[in-house]
Coordinates of C-alpha atoms in Angstrom, one line a residue:
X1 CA 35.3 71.5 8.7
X2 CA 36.7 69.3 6.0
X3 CA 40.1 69.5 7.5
X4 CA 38.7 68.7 11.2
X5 CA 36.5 65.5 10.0
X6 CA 40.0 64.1 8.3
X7 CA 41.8 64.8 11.7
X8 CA 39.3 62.8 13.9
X9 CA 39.2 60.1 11.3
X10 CA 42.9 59.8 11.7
X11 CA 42.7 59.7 15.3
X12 CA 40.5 56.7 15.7
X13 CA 41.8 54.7 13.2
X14 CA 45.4 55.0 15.4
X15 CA 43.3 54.3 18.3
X16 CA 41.5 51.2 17.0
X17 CA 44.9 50.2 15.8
X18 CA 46.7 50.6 19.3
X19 CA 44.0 48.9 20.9
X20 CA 44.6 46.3 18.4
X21 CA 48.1 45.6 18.5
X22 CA 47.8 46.1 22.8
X23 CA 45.9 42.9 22.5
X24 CA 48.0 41.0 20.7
X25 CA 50.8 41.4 23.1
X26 CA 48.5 40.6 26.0
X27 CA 49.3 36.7 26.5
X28 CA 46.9 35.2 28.8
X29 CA 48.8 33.0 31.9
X30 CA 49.6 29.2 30.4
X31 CA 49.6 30.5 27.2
X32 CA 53.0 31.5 26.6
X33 CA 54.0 29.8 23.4
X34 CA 51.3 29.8 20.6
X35 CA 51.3 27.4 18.1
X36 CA 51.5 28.9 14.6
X37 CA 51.8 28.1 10.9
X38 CA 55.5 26.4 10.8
X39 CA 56.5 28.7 13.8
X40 CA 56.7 29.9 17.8
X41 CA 56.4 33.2 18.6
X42 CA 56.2 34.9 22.3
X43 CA 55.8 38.1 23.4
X44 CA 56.5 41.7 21.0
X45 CA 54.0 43.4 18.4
X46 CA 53.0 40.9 15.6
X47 CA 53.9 43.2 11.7
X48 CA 50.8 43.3 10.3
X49 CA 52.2 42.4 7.0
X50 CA 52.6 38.7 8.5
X51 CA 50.3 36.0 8.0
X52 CA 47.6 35.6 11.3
X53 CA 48.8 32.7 13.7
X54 CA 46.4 29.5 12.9
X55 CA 45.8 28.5 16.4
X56 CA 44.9 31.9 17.8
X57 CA 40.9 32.9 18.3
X58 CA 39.3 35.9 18.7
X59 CA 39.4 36.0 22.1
X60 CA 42.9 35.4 22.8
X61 CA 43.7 38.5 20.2
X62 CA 41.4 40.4 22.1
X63 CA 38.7 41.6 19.6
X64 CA 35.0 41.0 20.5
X65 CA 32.5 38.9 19.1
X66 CA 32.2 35.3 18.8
X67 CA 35.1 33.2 18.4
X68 CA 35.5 31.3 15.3
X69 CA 34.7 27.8 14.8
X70 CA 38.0 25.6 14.9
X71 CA 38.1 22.9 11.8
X72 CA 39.1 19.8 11.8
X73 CA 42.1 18.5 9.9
X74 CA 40.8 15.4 9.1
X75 CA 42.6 13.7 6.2
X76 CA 39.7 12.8 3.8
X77 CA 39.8 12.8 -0.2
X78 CA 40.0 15.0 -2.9
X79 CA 37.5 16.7 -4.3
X80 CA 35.3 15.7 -1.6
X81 CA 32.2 17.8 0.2
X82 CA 31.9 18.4 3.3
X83 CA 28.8 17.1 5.1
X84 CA 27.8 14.4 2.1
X85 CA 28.7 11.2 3.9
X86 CA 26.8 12.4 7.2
X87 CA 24.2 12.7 4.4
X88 CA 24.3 9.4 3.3
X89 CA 24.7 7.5 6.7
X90 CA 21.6 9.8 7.5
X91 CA 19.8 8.0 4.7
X92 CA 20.6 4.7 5.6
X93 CA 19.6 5.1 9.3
X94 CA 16.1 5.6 7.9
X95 CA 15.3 2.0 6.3
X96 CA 12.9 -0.1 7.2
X97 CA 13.4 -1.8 10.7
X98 CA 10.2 -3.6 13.0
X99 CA 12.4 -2.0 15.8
X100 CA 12.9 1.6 14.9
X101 CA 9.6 2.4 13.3
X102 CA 8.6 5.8 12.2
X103 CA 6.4 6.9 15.1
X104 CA 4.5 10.0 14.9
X105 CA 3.1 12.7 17.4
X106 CA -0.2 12.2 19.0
X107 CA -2.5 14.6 16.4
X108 CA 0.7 15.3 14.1
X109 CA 0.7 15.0 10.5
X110 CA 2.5 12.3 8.6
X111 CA 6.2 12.1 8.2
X112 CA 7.8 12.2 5.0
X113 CA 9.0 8.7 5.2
X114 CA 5.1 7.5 5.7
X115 CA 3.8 9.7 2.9
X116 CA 6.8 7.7 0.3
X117 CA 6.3 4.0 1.7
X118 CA 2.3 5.1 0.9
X119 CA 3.1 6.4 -2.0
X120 CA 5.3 3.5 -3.1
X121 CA 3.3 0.5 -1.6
X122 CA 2.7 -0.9 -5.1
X123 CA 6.3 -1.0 -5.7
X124 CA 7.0 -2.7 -2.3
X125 CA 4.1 -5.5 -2.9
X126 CA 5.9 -6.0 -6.6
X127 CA 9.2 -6.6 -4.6
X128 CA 7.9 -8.9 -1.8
X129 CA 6.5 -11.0 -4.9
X130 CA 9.9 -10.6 -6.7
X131 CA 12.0 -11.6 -3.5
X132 CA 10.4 -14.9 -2.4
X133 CA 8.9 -16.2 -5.7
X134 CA 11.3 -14.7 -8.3
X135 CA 10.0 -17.2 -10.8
X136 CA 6.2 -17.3 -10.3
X137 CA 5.0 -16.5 -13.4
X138 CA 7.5 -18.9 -14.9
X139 CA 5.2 -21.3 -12.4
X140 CA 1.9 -20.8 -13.3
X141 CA 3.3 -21.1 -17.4
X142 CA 4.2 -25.0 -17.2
X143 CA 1.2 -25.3 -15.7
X144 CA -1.0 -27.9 -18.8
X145 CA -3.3 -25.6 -20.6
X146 CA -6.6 -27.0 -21.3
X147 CA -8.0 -24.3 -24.1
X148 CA -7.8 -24.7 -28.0
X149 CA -7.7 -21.2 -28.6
X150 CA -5.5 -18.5 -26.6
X151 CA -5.3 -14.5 -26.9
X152 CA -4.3 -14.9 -23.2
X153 CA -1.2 -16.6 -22.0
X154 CA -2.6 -18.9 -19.3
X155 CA 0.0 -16.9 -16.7
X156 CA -2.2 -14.1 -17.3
X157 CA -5.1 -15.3 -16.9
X158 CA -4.1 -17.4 -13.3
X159 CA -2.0 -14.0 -12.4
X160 CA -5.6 -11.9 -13.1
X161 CA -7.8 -14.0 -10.6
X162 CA -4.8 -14.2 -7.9
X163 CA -4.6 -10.3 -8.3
X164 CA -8.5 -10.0 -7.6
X165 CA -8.1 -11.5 -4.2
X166 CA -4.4 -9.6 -4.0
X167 CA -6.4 -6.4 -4.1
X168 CA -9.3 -8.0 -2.1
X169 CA -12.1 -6.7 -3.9
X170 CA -14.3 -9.5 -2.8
X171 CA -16.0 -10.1 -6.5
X172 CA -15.5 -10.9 -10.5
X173 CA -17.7 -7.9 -10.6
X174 CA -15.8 -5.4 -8.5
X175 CA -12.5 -6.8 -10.3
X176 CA -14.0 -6.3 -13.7
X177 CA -15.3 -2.2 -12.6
X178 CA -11.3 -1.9 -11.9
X179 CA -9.7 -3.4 -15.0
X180 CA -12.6 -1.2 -16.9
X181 CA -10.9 2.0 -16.1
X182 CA -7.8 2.6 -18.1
X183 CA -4.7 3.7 -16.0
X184 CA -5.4 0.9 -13.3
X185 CA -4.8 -1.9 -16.2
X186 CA -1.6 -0.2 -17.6
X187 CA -0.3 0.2 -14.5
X188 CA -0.7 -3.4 -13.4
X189 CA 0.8 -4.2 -17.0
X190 CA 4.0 -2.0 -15.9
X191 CA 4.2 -3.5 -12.5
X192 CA 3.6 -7.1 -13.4
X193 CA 4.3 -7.2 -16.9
X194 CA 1.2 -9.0 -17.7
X195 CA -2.4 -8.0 -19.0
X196 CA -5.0 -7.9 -17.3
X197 CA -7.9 -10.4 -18.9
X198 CA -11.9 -9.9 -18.3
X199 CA -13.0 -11.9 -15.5
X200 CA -15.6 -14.2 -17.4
X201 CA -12.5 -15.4 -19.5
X202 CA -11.0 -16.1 -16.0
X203 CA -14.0 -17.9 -15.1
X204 CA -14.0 -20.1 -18.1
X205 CA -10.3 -21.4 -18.0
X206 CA -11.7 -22.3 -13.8
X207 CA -14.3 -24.5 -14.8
X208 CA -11.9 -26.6 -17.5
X209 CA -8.4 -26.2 -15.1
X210 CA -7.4 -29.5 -13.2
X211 CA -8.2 -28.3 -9.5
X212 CA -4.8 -30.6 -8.4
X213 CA -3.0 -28.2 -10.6
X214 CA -3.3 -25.0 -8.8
X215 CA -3.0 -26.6 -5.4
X216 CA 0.1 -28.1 -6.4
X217 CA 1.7 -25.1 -7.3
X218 CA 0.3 -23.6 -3.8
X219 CA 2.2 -26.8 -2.4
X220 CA 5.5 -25.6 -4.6
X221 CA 5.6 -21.9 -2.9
X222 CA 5.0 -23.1 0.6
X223 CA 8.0 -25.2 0.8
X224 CA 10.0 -22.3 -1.1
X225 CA 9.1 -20.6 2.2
X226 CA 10.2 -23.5 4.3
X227 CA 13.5 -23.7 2.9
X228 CA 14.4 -20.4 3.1
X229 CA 13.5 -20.9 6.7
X230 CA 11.3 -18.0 6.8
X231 CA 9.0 -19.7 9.9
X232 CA 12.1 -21.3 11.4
X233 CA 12.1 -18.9 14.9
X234 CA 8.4 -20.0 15.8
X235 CA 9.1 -24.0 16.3
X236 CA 8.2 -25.8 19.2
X237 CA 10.9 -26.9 21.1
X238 CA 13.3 -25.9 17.7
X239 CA 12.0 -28.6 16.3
X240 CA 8.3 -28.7 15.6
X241 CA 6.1 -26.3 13.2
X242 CA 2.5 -25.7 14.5
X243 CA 0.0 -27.0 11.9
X244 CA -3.9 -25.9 13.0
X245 CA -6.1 -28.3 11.4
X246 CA -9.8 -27.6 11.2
X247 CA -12.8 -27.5 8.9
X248 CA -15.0 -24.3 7.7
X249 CA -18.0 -23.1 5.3
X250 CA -17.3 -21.9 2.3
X251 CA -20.8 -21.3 0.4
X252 CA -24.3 -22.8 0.9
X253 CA -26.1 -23.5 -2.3
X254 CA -29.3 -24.3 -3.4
X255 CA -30.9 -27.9 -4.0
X256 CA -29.4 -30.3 -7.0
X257 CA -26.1 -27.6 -7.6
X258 CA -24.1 -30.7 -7.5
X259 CA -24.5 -34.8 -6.4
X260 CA -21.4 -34.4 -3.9
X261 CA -23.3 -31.5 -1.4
X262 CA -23.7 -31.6 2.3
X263 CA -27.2 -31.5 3.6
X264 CA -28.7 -30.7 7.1
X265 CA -32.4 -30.7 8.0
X266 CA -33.0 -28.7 11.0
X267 CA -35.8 -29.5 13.6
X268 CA -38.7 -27.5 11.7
X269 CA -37.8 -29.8 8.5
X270 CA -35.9 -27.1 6.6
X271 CA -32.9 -28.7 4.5
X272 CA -29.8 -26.6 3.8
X273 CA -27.4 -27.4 1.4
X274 CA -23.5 -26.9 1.6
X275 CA -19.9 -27.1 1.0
X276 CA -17.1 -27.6 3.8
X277 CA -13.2 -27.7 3.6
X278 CA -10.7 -28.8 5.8
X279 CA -7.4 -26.5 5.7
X280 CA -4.4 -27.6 7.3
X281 CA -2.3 -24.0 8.5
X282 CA 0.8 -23.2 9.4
X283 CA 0.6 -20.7 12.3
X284 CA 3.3 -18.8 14.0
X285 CA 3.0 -16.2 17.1
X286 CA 4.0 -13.3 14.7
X287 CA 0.3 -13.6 12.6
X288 CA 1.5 -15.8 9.7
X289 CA -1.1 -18.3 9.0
X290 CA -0.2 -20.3 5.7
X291 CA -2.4 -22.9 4.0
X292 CA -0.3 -26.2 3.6
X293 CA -3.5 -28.7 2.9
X294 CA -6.7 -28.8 1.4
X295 CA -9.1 -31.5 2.0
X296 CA -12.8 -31.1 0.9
X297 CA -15.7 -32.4 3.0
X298 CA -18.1 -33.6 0.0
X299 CA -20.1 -36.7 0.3
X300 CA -18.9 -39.9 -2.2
X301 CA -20.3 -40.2 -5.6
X302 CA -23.5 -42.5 -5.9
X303 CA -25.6 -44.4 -3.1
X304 CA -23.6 -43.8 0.7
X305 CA -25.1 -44.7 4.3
X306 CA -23.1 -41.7 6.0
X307 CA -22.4 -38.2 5.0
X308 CA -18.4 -36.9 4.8
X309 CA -17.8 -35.5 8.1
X310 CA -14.7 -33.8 9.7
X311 CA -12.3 -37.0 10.6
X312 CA -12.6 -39.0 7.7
X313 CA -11.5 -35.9 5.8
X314 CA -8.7 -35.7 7.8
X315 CA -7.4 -39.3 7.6
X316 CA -7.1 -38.0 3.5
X317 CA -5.1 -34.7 3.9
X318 CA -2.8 -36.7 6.4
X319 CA -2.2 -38.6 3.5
X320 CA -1.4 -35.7 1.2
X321 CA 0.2 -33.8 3.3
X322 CA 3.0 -36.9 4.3
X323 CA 3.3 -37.1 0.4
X324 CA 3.9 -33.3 0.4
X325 CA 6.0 -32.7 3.1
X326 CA 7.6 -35.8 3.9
X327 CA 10.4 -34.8 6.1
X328 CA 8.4 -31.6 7.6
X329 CA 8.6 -32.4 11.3
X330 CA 4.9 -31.4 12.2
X331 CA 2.8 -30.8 15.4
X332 CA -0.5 -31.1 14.9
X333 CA -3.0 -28.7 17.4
X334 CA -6.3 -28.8 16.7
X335 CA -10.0 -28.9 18.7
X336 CA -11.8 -31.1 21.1
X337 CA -13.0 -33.4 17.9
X338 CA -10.0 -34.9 17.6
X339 CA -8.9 -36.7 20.8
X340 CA -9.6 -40.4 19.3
X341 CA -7.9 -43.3 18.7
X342 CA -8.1 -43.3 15.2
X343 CA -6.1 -39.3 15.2
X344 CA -3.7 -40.6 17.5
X345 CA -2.7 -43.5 15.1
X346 CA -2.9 -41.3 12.0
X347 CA -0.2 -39.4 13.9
X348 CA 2.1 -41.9 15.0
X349 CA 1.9 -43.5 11.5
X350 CA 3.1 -40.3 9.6
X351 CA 5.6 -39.4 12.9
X352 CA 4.0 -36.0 14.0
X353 CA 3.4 -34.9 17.5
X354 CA -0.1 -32.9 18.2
X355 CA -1.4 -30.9 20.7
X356 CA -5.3 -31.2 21.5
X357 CA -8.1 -29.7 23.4
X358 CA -8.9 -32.1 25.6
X359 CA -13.0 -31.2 26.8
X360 CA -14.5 -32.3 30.0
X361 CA -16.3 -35.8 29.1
X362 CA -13.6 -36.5 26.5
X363 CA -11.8 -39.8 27.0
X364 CA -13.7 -40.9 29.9
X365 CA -10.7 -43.3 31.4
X366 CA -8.0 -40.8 31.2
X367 CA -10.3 -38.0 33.3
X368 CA -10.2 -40.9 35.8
X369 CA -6.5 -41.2 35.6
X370 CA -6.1 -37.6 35.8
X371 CA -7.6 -37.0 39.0
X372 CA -6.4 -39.8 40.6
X373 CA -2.8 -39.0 39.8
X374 CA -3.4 -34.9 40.8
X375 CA -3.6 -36.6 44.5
X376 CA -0.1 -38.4 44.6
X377 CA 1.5 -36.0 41.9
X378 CA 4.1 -33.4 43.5
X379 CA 6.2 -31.2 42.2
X380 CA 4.1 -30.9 38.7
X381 CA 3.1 -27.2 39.0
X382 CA 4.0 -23.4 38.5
X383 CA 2.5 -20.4 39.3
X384 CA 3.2 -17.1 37.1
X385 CA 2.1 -13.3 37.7
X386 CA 2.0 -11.2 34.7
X387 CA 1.6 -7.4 35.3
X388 CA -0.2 -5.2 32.4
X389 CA -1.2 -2.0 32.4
X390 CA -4.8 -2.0 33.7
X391 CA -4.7 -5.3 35.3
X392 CA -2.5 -8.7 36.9
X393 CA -3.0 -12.0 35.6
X394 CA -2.7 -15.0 38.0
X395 CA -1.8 -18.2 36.2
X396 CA -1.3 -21.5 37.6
X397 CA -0.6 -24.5 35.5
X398 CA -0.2 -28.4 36.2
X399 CA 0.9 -31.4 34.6
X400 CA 0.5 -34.7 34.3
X401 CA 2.8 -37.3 32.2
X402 CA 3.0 -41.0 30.8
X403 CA -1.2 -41.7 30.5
X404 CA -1.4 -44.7 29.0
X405 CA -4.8 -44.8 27.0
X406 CA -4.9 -47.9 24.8
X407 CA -1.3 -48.5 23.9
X408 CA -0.6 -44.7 23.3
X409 CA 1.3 -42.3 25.7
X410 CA -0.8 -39.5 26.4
X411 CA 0.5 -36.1 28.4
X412 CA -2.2 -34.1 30.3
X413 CA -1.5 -30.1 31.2
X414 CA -3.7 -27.3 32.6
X415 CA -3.6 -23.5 32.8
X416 CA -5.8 -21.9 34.9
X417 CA -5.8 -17.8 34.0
X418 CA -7.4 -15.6 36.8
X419 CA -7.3 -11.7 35.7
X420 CA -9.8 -9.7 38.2
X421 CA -13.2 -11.7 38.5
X422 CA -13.0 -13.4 35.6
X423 CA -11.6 -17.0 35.4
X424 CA -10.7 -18.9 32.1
X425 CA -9.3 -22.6 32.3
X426 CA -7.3 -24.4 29.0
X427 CA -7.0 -28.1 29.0
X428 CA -4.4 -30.1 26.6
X429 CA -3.1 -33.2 25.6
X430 CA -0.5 -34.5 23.6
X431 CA 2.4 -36.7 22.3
X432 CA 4.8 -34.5 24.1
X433 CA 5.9 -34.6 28.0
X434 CA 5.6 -31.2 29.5
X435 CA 7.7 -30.1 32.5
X436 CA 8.1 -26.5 34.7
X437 CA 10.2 -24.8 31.8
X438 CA 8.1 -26.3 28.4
X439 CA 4.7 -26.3 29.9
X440 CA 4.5 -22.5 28.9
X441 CA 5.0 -23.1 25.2
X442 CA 3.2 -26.1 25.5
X443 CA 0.3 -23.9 26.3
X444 CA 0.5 -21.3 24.2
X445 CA 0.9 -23.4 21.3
X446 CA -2.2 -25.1 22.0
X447 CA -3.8 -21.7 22.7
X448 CA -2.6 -20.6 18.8
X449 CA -5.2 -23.1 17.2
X450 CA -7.5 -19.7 17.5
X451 CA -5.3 -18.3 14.5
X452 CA -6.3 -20.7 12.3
X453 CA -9.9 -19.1 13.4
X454 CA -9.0 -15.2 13.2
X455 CA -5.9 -14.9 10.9
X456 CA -7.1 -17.8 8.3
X457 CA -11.3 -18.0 8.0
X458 CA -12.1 -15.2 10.0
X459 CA -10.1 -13.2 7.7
X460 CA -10.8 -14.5 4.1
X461 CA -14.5 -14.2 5.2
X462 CA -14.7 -10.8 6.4
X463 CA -11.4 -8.8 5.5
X464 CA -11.6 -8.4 1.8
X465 CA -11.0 -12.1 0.2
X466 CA -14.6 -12.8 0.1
X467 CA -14.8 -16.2 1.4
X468 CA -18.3 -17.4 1.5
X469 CA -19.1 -15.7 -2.0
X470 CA -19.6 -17.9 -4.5
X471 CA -17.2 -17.2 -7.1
X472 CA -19.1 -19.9 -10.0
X473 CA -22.6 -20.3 -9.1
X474 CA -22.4 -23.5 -11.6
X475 CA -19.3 -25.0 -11.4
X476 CA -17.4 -27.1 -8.3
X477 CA -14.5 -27.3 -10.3
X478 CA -13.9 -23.7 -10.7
X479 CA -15.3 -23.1 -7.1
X480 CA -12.2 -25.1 -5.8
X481 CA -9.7 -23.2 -8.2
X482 CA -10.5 -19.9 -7.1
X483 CA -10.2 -21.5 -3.2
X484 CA -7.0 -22.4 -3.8
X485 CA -5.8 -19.0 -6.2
X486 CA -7.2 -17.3 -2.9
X487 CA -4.7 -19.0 -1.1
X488 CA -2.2 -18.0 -2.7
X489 CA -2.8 -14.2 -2.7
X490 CA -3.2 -15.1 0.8
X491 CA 0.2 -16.1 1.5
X492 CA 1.5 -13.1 -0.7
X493 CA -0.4 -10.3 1.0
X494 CA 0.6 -11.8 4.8
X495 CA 4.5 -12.0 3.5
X496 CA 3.8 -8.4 2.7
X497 CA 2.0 -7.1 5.7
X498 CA 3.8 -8.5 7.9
X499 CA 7.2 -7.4 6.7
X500 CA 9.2 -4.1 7.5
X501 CA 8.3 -2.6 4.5
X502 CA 4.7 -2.6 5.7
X503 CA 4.5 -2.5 9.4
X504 CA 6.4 1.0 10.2
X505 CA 2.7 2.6 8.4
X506 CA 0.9 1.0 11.1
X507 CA 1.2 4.2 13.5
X508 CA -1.5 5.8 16.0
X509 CA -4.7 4.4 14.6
X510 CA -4.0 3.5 10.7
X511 CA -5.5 0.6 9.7
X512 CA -4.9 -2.2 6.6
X513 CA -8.1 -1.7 5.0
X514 CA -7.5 2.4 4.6
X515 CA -3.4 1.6 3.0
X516 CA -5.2 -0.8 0.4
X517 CA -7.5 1.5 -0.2
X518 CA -4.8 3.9 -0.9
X519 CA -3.0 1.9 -2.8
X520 CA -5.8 1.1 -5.5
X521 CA -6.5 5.2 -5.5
X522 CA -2.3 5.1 -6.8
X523 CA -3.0 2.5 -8.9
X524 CA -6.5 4.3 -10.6
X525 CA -5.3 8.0 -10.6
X526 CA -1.7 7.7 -11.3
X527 CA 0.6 6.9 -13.9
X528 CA 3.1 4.5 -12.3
X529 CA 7.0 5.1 -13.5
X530 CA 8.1 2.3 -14.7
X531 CA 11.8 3.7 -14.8
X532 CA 11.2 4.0 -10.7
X533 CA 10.2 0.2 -10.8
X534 CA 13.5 -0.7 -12.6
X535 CA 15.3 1.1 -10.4
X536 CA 14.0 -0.7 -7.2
X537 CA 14.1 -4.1 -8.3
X538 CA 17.9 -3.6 -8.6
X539 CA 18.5 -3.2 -5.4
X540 CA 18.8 -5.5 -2.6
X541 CA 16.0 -6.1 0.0
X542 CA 15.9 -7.5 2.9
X543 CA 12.5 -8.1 4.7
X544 CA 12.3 -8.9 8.4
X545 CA 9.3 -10.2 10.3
X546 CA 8.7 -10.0 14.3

C-alpha cells in the first residue's frame, strides 16, 4: 500500500507539472514577445531554475485564481512608506471650510471630526482671540489703574468680567458659582494665562474705572478689524460700510437711583424710571453686527426744560464717531425718526451717505414730489421673480432721483414684495441715486437696519449676555463699564461663531446655546492639556467667514 500511495503521488506531481509548463508555452495571439527582466523570450519551455518573467500574470501562465496586482514603479524616496502621503493629503482635505462642511446623515451619530472640534472648542475660541487681538491683554494693562492696593493685575480683573459675558452666563452670581468650582478656574488660567478674580472685586474696580477707558479700547479693536479688512466684501457699492444706528433699553430702575434718569408717566399716572443707549453697528449680510459707537440717552445735570431723546443723542456720537473713524467711509441706515433736516446736515458735514425709512406722512413736500413725478417718470422700474421651495416671490421696485428738499438731494425707491396673499412694501431714501442694477442693494441694505434689532439687542437681551440685568444696582459708572466689556465679548464670540472653525458643528438641528453649554461641561469636568494648547497656537490659522 505504501509503495502504491508513493506511485500516485509521483504521478500527479508530473501531471500538475506538465500541465504547468503546457501553459507557459501557450502564447495568447498579440502576445508574441513578453517583456521580461533585462530580456525577450518567445516560444519553448521556460527552466524552472530561471527567474519568473516580471510582466507575465497569472493568467497569461495559465494557473487559476486571481491575477496579481501590477505595481507601479514610481520613482519616490528612500526609506519611504507606501500609502503615508495619501495619508496626509487625506488629513488636509479635512480642515475647516464654510463650503465643504462635515454633513451628517438624517438620524446618524456624529462624525469624528464634530466630536474633536466639540471637544476642542475652548482651544479654537483661545485661537480666534489669539489671531485678531494677539496683544489684548497687553491692551487692557496700559489701561490707568485707579486702586491703591492690587493682588489682581487690572488685565485680570477686565479679562474676568469680559469672560462672564464670553461664556454668557447672564450674572456676577452665575459667574461666581463657576469660578467656585476648581478645575473650571485652572483651566481658564491654562487657556488664558490669567486668574480668575471674584466678581465683587470685579465690581469694585467698575464703579472707580473711567467709563471712556474701556470704550476706547473697544474703539482700538474695531479698527484692528477694519484694517485687516475683515468686513471689506459686505460694502455698498465697494465703497460704503453699513452702520445701523438706533437707540435701546438697557435697565429700568427705581426712583432717585441717579439725577441723570429717564422718566415716563403713563396715562393712569404711573412714573417709570429708565436708562437708554444709542449704539452705532456695523452690520454685514453674513450676521456680523459690531458695536462702533456708544452714545447714552441721560437727561443733563441740574434744572432742563426737555428730556434727552433719540436725535440729540445722535448729533453727539456723530461727533465721536468722525473723531474715531475719520477716514471710515460710512452709510448710515437707520428708522423712520431720522428723515430731518437736522440728520441730513449731520451727514453731509461729517461726509457719510445714509439710507432711511422713509414712513407715509414723513416729509410732507417730498410725498407730493413723489407722486407727481411717478406720473411722467419712465423707465425707473424692475420687476424680479424669485423661486423658493414652497413658494414665488413677486417683487417690483421703483425709483425716483434728484428731490430737492431744502437744499439737499434726496433719492426716493420702493420695493413692493408679493409672496402668495400676503403683500409687504419698503420705502427708502437716501444720499445715493439708485438705478435698475443698484436699486437691489440699495434695498437690501436698507432692509439690514433689522440686524441691528436681532443680531445686536435682540441678542444681548435674550441669548446669554444678559442685557437688561442690571449688573450694579448702585452705580452708573460701573453700569456703563460692563456695557461696554459686553461689547467686547460680543465682538469676540461673533468673530468666533461665525468662522469655519465654528460653523461646520452647525449640522441637522444643533444649536449655539447646546455647543456653549458643552463647552463649559469641558471646561468644569476636564483637565485641559496645556501641552495640546502649545501645540495649536503654533500653527497657522486661517479663519474664513461667508
Amino acid at each position: 500500500m505504501r509503495k502504491t500511495g508513493m506511485i500516485f503521488g509521483a504521478v500527479l506531481i508530473y501531471v500538475l507539472a506538465a500541465l504547468g509548463t503546457a501553459g507557459a508555452r501557450e502564447i495568447l495571439p498579440g502576445q508574441e514577445t513578453v517583456r521580461t527582466c533585462g530580456r525577450t523570450g518567445g516560444s519553448g519551455q521556460t527552466p524552472p531554475a530561471e527567474p519568473e518573467p516580471c510582466g507575465e500574470s497569472a493568467r497569461q501562465r495559465g494557473i487559476p485564481g486571481k491575477p496579481r496586482k501590477r505595481r507601479k514603479c514610481a520613482s519616490r524616496p528612500s526609506g519611504r512608506k507606501i500609502g503615508r502621503g495619501k495619508k496626509k493629503k487625506k488629513r488636509k482635505q479635512g480642515g475647516g471650510s464654510l463650503k465643504k462642511t462635515a454633513g451628517r446623515k438624517k438620524g446618524g451619530k456624529e462624525t469624528k471630526r464634530e466630536k474633536k472640534l466639540k471637544k476642542d472648542m475652548i482651544f479654537s475660541l483661545r485661537r480666534t482671540v489669539s489671531h485678531y487681538f494677539p496683544d489684548l491683554f497687553d491692551r487692557i494693562g496700559e489701561l490707568e489703574d485707579c486702586r491703591k492696593k492690587r493682588h489682581y493685575e487690572l488685565a485680570e480683573v477686565i479679562m474676568a468680567c469680559v469672560l462672564m459675558f464670553i461664556f454668557k452666563k447672564g450674572s456676577r452670581n452665575a459667574m461666581n458659582n463657576e469660578c467656585s468650582e476648581e478645575i473650571f478656574g485652572r483651566n481658564c488660567e491654562r487657556i488664558f494665562g490669567l486668574r480668575l478674580s471674584h466678581m465683587d472685586t470685579v465690581d469694585k474696580v467698575m464703579r472707580m474705572l473711567d467709563e471712556s477707558q474701556l470704550e476706547k479700547l473697544k474703539t482700538e479693536l474695531v479698527r484692528v478689524l477694519i484694517n485687516r479688512k475683515t468686513f471689506r466684501r459686505h460694502r455698498i457699492s465697494g465703497t460704503y460700510y453699513r452702520i445701523a444706528v438706533d437707540a435701546t433699553r438697557v435697565m429700568n430702575v427705581g426712583e432717585g437711583h441717579c439725577d441723570r434718569c429717564l422718566h415716563r408717566t403713563s396715562k393712569k399716572g404711573k412714573v417709570t424710571y429708565f436708562h437708554n443707549v444709542l449704539e452705532a453697528k456695523l452690520v454685514c449680510g453674513n450676521g456680523f453686527c459690531i458695536s462702533l459707537g456708544t452714545e447714552w440717552v441721560e437727561n443733563p445735570e441740574g434744572d432742563y426744560d426737555k428730556q434727552d431723546c433719540e436725535l440729540k443723542a445722535f448729533a453727539r456720537l456723530a461727533k465721536k464717531l468722525g473723531k474715531d473713524f475719520p477716514r471710515l467711509p460710512i452709510c448710515v441706515v437707520a428708522d423712520g425718526l431720522y428723515p430731518n433736516q437736522t440728520f441730513f446736515r449731520i451727514c453731509e458735514d461729517q461726509g457719510w451717505a445714509w439710507i432711511v425709512t422713509f414712513k407715509d406722512g414723513n416729509l410732507p413736500t417730498v410725498w407730493e414730489d413723489v407722486l407727481g413725478l411717478q406720473k411722467i417718470t419712465e423707465k425707473n422700474m424692475r420687476r424680479d421673480v424669485i423661486f423658493r421651495r414652497d413658494r414665488t416671490i413677486l417683487r417690483a421696485y421703483e425709483w425716483i432721483n434728484n428731490i430737492d428738499y431744502h437744499g439737499f438731494e434726496l433719492n426716493w425707491f420702493e420695493c413692493v414684495e408679493e409672496a402668495g396673499d400676503e403683500t409687504k412694501r419698503f420705502v427708502y431714501i437716501s444720499s445715493l441715486e439708485t438705478d435698475w442694477h443698484s436699486v437691489l442693494e440699495m434695498t437690501e441694505s436698507g432692509r439690514m437696519r433689522w440686524k441691528i434689532e436681532n443680531e445686536g439687542f435682540d441678542a444681548q437681551k435674550n441669548h446669554g449676555y444678559g442685557l437688561g440685568h442690571k449688573y450694579s444696582e448702585v452705580s452708573m459708572t460701573a453700569m456703563r463699564n460692563y456695557y461696554q466689556c459686553m461689547q467686547i465679548a460680543h465682538m469676540i464670540n461673533q468673530l468666533f461663531e461665525l468662522s469655519s472653525l465654528f460653523r461646520p458643528l452647525l449640522t441637522g438641528k444643533m444649536t449655539v446655546c447646546h455647543l456653549w453649554a458643552h463647552m463649559l461641561g469641558e471646561m468644569r469636568h476636564r483637565k485641559l492639556s496645556l501641552k495640546k494648547l502649545g501645540k495649536l497656537m503654533k500653527r497657522r490659522i486661517q479663519l474664513r467667514y461667508e
